[in-house]
Tab-separated table of C-alpha atoms in Angstrom:
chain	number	residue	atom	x	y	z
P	254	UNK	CA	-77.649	74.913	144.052
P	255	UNK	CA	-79.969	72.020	145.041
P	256	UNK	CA	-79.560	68.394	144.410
P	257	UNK	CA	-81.385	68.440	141.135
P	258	UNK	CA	-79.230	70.508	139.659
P	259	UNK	CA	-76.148	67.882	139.818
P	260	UNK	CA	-75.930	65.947	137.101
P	261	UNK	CA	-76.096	61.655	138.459
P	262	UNK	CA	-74.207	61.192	141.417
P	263	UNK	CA	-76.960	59.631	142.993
P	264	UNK	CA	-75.711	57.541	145.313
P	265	UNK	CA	-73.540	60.327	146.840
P	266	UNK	CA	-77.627	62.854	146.922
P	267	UNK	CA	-78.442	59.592	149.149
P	268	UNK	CA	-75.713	58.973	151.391
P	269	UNK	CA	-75.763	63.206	152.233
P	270	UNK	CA	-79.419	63.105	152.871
P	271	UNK	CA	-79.486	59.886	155.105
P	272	UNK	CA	-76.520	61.601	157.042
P	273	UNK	CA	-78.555	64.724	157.472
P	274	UNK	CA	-81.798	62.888	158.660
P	275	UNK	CA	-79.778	60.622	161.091
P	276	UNK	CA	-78.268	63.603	162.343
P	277	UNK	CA	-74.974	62.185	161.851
P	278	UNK	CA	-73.115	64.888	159.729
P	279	UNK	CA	-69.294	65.026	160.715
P	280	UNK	CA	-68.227	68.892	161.190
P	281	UNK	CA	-65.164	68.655	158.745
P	282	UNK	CA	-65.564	66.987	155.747
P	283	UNK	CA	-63.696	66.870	152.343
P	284	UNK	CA	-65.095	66.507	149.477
P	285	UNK	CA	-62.400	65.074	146.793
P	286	UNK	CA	-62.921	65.322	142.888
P	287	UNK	CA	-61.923	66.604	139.242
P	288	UNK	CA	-63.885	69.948	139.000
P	289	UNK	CA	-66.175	68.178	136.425
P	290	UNK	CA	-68.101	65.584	138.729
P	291	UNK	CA	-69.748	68.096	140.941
P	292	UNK	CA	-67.721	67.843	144.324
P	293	UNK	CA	-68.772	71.810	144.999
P	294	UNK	CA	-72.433	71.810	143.633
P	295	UNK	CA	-72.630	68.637	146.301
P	296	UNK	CA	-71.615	70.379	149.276
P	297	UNK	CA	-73.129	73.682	148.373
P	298	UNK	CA	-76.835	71.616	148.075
P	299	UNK	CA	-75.931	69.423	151.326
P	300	UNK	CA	-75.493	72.757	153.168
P	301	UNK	CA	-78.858	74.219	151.573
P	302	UNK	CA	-80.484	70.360	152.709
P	303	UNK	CA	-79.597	71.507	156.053
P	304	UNK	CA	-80.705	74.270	156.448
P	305	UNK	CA	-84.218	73.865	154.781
P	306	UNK	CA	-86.999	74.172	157.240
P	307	UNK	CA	-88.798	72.655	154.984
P	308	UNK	CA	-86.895	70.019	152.750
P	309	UNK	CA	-88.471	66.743	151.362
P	310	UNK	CA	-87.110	62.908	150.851
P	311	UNK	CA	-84.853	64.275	147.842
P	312	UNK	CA	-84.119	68.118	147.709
P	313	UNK	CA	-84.174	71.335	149.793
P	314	UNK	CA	-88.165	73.335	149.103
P	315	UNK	CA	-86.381	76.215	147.666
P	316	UNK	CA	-89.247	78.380	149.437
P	317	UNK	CA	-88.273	78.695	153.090
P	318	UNK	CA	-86.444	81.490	154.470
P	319	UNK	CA	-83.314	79.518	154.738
P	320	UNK	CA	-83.414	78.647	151.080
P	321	UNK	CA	-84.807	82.003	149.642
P	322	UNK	CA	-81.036	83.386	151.165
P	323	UNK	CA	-78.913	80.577	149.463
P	324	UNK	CA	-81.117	81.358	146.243
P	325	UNK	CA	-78.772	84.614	146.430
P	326	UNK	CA	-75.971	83.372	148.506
P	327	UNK	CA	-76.565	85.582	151.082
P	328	UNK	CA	-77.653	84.109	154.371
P	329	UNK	CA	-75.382	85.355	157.055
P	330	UNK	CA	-74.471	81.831	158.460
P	331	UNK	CA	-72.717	80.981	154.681
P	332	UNK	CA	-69.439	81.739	154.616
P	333	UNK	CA	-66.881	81.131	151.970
P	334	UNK	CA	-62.813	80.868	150.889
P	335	UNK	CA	-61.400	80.044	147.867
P	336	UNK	CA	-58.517	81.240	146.080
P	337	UNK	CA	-58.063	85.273	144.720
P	338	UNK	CA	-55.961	87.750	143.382
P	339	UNK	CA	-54.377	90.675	145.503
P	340	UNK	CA	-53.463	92.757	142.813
P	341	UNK	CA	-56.091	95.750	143.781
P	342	UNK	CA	-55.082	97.443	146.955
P	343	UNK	CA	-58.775	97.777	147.526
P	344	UNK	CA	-59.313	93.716	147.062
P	345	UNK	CA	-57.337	91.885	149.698
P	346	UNK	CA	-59.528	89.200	151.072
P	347	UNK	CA	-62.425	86.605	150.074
P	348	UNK	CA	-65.017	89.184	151.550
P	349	UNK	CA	-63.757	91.372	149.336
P	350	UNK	CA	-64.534	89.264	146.274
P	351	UNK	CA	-68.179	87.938	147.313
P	352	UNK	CA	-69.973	89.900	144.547
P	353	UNK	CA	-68.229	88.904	141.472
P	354	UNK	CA	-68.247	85.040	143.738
P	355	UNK	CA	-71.831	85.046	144.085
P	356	UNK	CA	-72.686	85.999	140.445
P	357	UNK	CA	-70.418	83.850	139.394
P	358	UNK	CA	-71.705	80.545	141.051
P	359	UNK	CA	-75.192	81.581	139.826
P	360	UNK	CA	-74.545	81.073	136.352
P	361	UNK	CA	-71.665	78.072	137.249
P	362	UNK	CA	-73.310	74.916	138.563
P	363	UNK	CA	-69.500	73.277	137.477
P	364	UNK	CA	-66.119	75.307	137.439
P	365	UNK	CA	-63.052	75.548	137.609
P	366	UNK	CA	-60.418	77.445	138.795
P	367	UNK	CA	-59.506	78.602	135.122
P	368	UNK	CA	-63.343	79.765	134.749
P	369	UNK	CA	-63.080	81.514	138.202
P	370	UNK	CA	-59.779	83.178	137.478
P	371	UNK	CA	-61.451	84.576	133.657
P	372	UNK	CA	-64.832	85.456	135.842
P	373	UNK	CA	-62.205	87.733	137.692
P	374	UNK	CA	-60.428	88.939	134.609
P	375	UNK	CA	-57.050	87.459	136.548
P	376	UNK	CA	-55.873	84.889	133.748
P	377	UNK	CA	-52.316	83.477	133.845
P	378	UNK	CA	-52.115	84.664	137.412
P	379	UNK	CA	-51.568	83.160	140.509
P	380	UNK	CA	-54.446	83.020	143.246
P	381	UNK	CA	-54.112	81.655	146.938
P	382	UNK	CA	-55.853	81.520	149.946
P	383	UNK	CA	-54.158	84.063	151.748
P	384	UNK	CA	-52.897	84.025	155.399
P	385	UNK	CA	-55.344	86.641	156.231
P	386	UNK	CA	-58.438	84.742	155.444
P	387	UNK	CA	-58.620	82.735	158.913
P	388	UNK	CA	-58.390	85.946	161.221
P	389	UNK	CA	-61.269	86.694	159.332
P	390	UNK	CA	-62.911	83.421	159.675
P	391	UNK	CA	-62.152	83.274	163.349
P	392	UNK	CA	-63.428	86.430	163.971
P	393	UNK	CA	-66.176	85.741	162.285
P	394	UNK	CA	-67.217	82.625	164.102
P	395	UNK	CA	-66.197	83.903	167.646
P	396	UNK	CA	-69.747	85.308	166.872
P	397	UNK	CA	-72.868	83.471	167.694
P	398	UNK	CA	-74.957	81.980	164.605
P	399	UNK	CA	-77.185	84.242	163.247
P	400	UNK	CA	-80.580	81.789	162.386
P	401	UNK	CA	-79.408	78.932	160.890
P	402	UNK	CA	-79.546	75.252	162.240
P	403	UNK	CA	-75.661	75.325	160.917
P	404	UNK	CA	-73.320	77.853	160.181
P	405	UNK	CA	-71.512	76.526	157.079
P	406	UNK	CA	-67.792	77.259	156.213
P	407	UNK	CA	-67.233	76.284	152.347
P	408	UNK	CA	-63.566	75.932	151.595
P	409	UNK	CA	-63.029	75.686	148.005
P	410	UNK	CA	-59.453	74.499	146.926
P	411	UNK	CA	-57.930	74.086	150.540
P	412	UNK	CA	-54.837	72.797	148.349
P	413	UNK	CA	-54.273	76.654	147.728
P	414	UNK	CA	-54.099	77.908	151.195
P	415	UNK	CA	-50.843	79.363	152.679
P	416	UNK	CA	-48.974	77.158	155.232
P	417	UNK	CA	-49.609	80.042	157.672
P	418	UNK	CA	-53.725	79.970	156.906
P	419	UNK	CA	-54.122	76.251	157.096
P	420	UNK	CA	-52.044	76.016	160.884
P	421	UNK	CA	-54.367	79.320	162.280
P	422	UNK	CA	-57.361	76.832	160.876
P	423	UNK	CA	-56.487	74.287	162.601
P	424	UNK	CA	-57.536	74.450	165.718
P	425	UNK	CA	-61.386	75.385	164.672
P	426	UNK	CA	-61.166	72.743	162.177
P	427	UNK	CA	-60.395	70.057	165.068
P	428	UNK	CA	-63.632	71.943	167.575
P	429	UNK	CA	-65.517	74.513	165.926
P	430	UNK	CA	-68.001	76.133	167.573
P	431	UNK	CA	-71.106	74.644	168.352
P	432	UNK	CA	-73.242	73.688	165.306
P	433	UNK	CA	-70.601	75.013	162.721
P	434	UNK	CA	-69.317	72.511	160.087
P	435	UNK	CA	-66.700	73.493	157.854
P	436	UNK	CA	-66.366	71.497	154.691
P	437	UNK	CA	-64.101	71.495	151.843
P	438	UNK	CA	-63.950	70.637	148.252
P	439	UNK	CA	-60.494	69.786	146.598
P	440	UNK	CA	-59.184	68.767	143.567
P	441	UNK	CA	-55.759	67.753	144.902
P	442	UNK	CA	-55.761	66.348	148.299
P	443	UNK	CA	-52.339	64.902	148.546
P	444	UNK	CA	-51.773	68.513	148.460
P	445	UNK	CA	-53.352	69.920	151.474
P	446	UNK	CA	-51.301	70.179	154.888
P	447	UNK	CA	-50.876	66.609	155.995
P	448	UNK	CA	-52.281	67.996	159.712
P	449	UNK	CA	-55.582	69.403	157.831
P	450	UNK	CA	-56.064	66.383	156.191
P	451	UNK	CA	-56.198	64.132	159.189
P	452	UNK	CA	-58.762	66.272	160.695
P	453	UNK	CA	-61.666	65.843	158.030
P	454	UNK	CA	-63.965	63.124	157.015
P	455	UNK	CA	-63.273	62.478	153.583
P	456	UNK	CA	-65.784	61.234	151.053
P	457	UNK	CA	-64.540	60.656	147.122
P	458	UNK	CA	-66.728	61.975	144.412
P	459	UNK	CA	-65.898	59.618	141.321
P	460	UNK	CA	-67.073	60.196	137.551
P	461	UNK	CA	-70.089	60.878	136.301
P	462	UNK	CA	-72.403	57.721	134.678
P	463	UNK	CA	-71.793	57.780	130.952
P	464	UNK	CA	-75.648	57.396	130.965
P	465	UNK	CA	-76.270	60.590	133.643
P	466	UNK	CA	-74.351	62.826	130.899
P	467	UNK	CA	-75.707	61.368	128.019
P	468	UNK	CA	-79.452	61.736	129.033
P	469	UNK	CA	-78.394	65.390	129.813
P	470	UNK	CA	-77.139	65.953	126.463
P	471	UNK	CA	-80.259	64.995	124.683
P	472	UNK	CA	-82.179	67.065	126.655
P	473	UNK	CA	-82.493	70.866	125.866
P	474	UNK	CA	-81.107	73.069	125.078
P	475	UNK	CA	-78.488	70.545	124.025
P	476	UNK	CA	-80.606	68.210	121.910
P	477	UNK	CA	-77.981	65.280	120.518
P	478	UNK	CA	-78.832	62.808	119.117
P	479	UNK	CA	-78.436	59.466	121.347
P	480	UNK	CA	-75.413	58.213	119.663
P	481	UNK	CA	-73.380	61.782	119.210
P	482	UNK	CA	-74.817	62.258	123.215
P	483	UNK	CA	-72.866	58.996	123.902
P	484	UNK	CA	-70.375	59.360	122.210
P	485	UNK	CA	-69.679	62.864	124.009
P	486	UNK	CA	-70.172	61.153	127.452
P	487	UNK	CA	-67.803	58.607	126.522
P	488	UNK	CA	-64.829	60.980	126.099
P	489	UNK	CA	-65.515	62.624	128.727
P	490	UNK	CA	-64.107	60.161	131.573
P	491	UNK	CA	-67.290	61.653	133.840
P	492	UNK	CA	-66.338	64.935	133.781
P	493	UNK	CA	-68.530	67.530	132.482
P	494	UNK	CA	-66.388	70.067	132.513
P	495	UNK	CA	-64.080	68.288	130.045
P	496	UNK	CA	-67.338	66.916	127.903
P	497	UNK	CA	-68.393	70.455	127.553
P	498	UNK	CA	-64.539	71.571	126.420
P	499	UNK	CA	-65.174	68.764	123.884
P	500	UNK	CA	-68.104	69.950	122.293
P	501	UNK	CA	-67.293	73.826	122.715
P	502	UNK	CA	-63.335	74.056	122.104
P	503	UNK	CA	-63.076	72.038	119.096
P	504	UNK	CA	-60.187	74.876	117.742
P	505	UNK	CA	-58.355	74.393	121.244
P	506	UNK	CA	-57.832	70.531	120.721
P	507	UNK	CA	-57.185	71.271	117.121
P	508	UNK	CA	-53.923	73.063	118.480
P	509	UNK	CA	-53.259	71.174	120.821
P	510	UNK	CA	-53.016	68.479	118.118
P	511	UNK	CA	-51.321	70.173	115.726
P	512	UNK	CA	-48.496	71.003	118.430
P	513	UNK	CA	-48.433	67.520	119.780
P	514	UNK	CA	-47.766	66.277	116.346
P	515	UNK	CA	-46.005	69.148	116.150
P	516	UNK	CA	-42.838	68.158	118.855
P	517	UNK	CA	-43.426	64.338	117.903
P	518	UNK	CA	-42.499	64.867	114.623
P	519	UNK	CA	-39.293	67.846	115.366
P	520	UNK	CA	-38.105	65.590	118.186
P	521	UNK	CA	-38.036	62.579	115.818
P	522	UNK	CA	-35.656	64.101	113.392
P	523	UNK	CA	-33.776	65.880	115.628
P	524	UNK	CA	-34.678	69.159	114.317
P	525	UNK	CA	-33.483	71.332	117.207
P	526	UNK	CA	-34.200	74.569	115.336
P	527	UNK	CA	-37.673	73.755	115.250
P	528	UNK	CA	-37.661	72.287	118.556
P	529	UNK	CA	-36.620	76.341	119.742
P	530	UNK	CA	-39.143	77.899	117.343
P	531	UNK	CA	-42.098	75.459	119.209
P	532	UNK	CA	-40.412	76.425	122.867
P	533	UNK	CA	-40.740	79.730	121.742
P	534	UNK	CA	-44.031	79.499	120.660
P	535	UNK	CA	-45.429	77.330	123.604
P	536	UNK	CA	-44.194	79.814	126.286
P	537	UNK	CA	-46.753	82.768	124.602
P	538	UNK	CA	-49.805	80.854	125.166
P	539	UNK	CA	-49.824	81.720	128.949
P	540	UNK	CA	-49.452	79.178	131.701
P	541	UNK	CA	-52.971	77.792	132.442
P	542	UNK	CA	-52.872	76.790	128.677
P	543	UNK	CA	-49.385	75.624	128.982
P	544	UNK	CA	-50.563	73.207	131.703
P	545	UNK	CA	-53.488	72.045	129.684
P	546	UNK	CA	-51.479	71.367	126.440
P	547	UNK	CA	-49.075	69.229	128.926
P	548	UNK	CA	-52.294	67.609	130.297
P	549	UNK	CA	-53.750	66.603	126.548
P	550	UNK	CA	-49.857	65.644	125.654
P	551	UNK	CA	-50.538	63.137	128.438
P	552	UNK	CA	-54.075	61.904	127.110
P	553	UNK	CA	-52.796	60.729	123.894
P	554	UNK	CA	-49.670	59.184	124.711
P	555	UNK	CA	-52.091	56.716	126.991
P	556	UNK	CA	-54.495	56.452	123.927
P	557	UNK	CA	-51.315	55.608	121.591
P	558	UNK	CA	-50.409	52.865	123.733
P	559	UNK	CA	-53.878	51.564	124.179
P	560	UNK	CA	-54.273	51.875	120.138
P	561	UNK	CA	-51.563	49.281	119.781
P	562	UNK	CA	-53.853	46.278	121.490
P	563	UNK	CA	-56.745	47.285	118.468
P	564	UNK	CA	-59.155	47.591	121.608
P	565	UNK	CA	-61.458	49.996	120.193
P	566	UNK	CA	-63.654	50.311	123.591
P	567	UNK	CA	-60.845	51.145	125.400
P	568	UNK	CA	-60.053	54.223	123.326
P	569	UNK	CA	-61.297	58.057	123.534
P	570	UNK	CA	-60.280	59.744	120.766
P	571	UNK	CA	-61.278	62.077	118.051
P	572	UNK	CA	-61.414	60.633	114.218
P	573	UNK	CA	-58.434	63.623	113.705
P	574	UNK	CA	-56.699	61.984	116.802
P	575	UNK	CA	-57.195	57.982	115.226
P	576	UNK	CA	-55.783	59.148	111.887
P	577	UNK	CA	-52.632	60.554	113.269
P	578	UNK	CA	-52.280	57.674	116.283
P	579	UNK	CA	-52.840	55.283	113.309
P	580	UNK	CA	-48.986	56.254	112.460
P	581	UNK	CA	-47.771	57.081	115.429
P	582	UNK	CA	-48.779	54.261	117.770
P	583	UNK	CA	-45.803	51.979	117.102
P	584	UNK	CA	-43.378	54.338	118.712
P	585	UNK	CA	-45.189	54.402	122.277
P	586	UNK	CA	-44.595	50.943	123.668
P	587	UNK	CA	-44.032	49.708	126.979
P	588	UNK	CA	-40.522	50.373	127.098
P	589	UNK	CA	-41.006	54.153	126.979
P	590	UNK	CA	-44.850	54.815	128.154
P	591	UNK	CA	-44.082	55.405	131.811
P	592	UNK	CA	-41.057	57.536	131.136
P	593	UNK	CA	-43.245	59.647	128.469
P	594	UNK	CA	-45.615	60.169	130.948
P	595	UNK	CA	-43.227	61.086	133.829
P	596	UNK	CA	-41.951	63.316	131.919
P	597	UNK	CA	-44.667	65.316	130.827
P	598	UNK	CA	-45.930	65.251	134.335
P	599	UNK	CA	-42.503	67.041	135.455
P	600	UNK	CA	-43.424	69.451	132.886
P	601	UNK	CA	-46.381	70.188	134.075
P	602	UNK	CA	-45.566	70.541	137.602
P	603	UNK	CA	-42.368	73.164	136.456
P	604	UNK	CA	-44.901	74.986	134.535
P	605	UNK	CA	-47.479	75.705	137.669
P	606	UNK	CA	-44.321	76.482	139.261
P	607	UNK	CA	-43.873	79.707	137.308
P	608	UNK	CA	-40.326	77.760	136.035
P	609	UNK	CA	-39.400	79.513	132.558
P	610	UNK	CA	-41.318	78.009	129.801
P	611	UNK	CA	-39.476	78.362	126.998
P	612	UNK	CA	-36.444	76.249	128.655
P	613	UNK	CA	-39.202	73.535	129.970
P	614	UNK	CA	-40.295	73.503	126.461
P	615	UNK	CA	-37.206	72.796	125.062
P	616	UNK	CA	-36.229	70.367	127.238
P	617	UNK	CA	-38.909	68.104	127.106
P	618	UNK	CA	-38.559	68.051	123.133
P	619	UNK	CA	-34.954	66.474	124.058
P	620	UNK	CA	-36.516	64.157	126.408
P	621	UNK	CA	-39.085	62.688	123.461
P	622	UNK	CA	-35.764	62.582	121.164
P	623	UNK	CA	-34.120	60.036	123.366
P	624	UNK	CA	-37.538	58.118	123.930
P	625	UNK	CA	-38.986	57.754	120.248
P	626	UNK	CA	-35.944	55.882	119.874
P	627	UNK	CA	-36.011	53.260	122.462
């Protein structure tokens, strides 16, 4: 990945290069950001930057030595973890997943971990950085650096390490070995070990420009027009990720919809035996859609309320979405917004706890009975 390949963000390309030609790059930094605004692709390129013997003002050459190996993600002084799957006996560590890794960030400039985890064939399943990945790590770096100017350790998802990985780390992380930085790129940072945290120098990578996304989607291969491009970018919130869910999954939010309205409607008249039949039906979607149904819920109960105040350039939603919040607005108010919100945020958090669906399910569509009313 090089710096042209990340969509705006161009006051974060500056800040990295002036940092590398000051000389003034910390050795553990975080990188912080929704999957969609290019917190990976960043520190993949910065590392790249580095270790271009032959980079300009703006990018790495991409002809070098140095950058001929990243092309492939193969120089020996680029290391990675990030969070797997143990379910083959014969695939127990990081190392052991760096082909189906490697192809997979050639064709994935943004990701997820959802992408990552369907990549692996491993959806609906749990992945974690694994205890055993920093004996590796340290053994690894108790060696000297190969050829590079820095050896680069890319943590993806640090929130996903094991209590007993993240303490072995911490000492490196605090004085690595000369000329090693080890950088990480998280989604959830309030989530890492408080101890890890401390020990890096953080830097925030915010939304996309509306504009940066739009000019992308008139471009090939996408070829909008400006105002369906805009639009797009609009709804996004900066994240590409989600703009290109938008555009591709247009079934998915249809569902989603349609079962939003769906426990609305059920938990409005009380209907418990329809309430069990959508529990029931919610908890065979798997869990990674569970989460993103909960996620959506969320969306439009912030887009209801907004839709009350008739500010139209506050609100991102669908025409299908408008129609039914066109109704349905006048029972999210601000006496039961933040409790609608907390409550599908509980959800949520149950749900990527492997808690049993059907009962989270149900329970929520108890919650909203209580709440439509007030």
């Amino acid at each position: 990945m090089y710096f042209r390949d990340i969509i705006g963000q161009d006051e974060l390309k500056r800040q990295l290069i002036r940092s590398a030609r000051e000389g003034t790059v910390p050795h553990a930094r975080l990188f912080c950001g929704k999957a969609g605004t290019g917190a990976f692709p960043l520190a993949l390129a910065f590392a790249r930057y580095l270790n271009c013997t032959g980079r300009s003002e703006t990018d790495a050459c991409g002809r070098c030595p140095s950058c001929l190996k990243y092309n492939g993600l193969i120089h020996p002084d680029l290391h990675f973890i990030f969070p797997i799957v143990t379910a083959e006996r014969k695939k127990q560590r990081c190392d052991d997943y760096l082909p189906e890794w490697r192809s997979f960030l050639a064709t994935h400039t943004y990701f997820d971990l959802n992408l990552w985890l369907s990549h692996m064939d491993a959806s609906n399943r749990q992945a974690l950085i694994y205890a055993r990945e920093s004996e590796d790590i340290l053994h690894k770096f108790r060696l000297r650096i190969c050829e590079a100017a820095f050896r680069v350790l890319l943590i993806w998802m640090p929130e996903r390490m094991q209590p007993a990985c993240a303490n072995k780390l911490l000492k490196m992380i605090e004085e690595p070995p000369q000329n090693t930085l080890i950088w990480m790129v998280s989604e959830e940072p309030d989530r890492i070990l408080g101890t890890v945290l401390s020990r890096a120098q953080r830097m925030n990578v915010g939304p996309i420009a509306a504009e940066a996304l739009a000019a992308m989607l008139e471009a090939p291969p996408h070829e909008l027009s400006p105002a369906e491009a805009g639009q797009q970018a609009r709804l996004s919130h900066g994240d590409y990720l989600r703009m290109m869910e938008n555009i591709h999954a247009g079934e998915e939010n249809e569902f989603f919809l349609q079962q939003f309205i769906r426990i609305m409607r059920n938990s409005w008249a009380r209907n418990v035996k329809e309430m069990k039949g959508f529990a029931e039906e919610m908890a065979g979607i798997g869990r990674e859609r569970q989460k993103n149904f909960l996620a959506y819920c969320q969306h439009l109960i912030r887009e209801n309320f907004i839709y009350r105040f008739d500010s139209g350039e506050m609100n991102y939603m669908t025409p299908a979405e408008q129609s039914f919040s066109s109704r349905f607005a006048a029972y999210v108010n601000e006496r039961n917004v933040f409790d609608f919100v907390s409550i599908l945020s509980e959800a949520g958090r149950q749900i990527a706890q492997n808690g049993h669906a059907k009962m989270i399910f149900f329970d929520l569509a108890l919650q909203i009975t209580v709440l439509l009313k007030k």
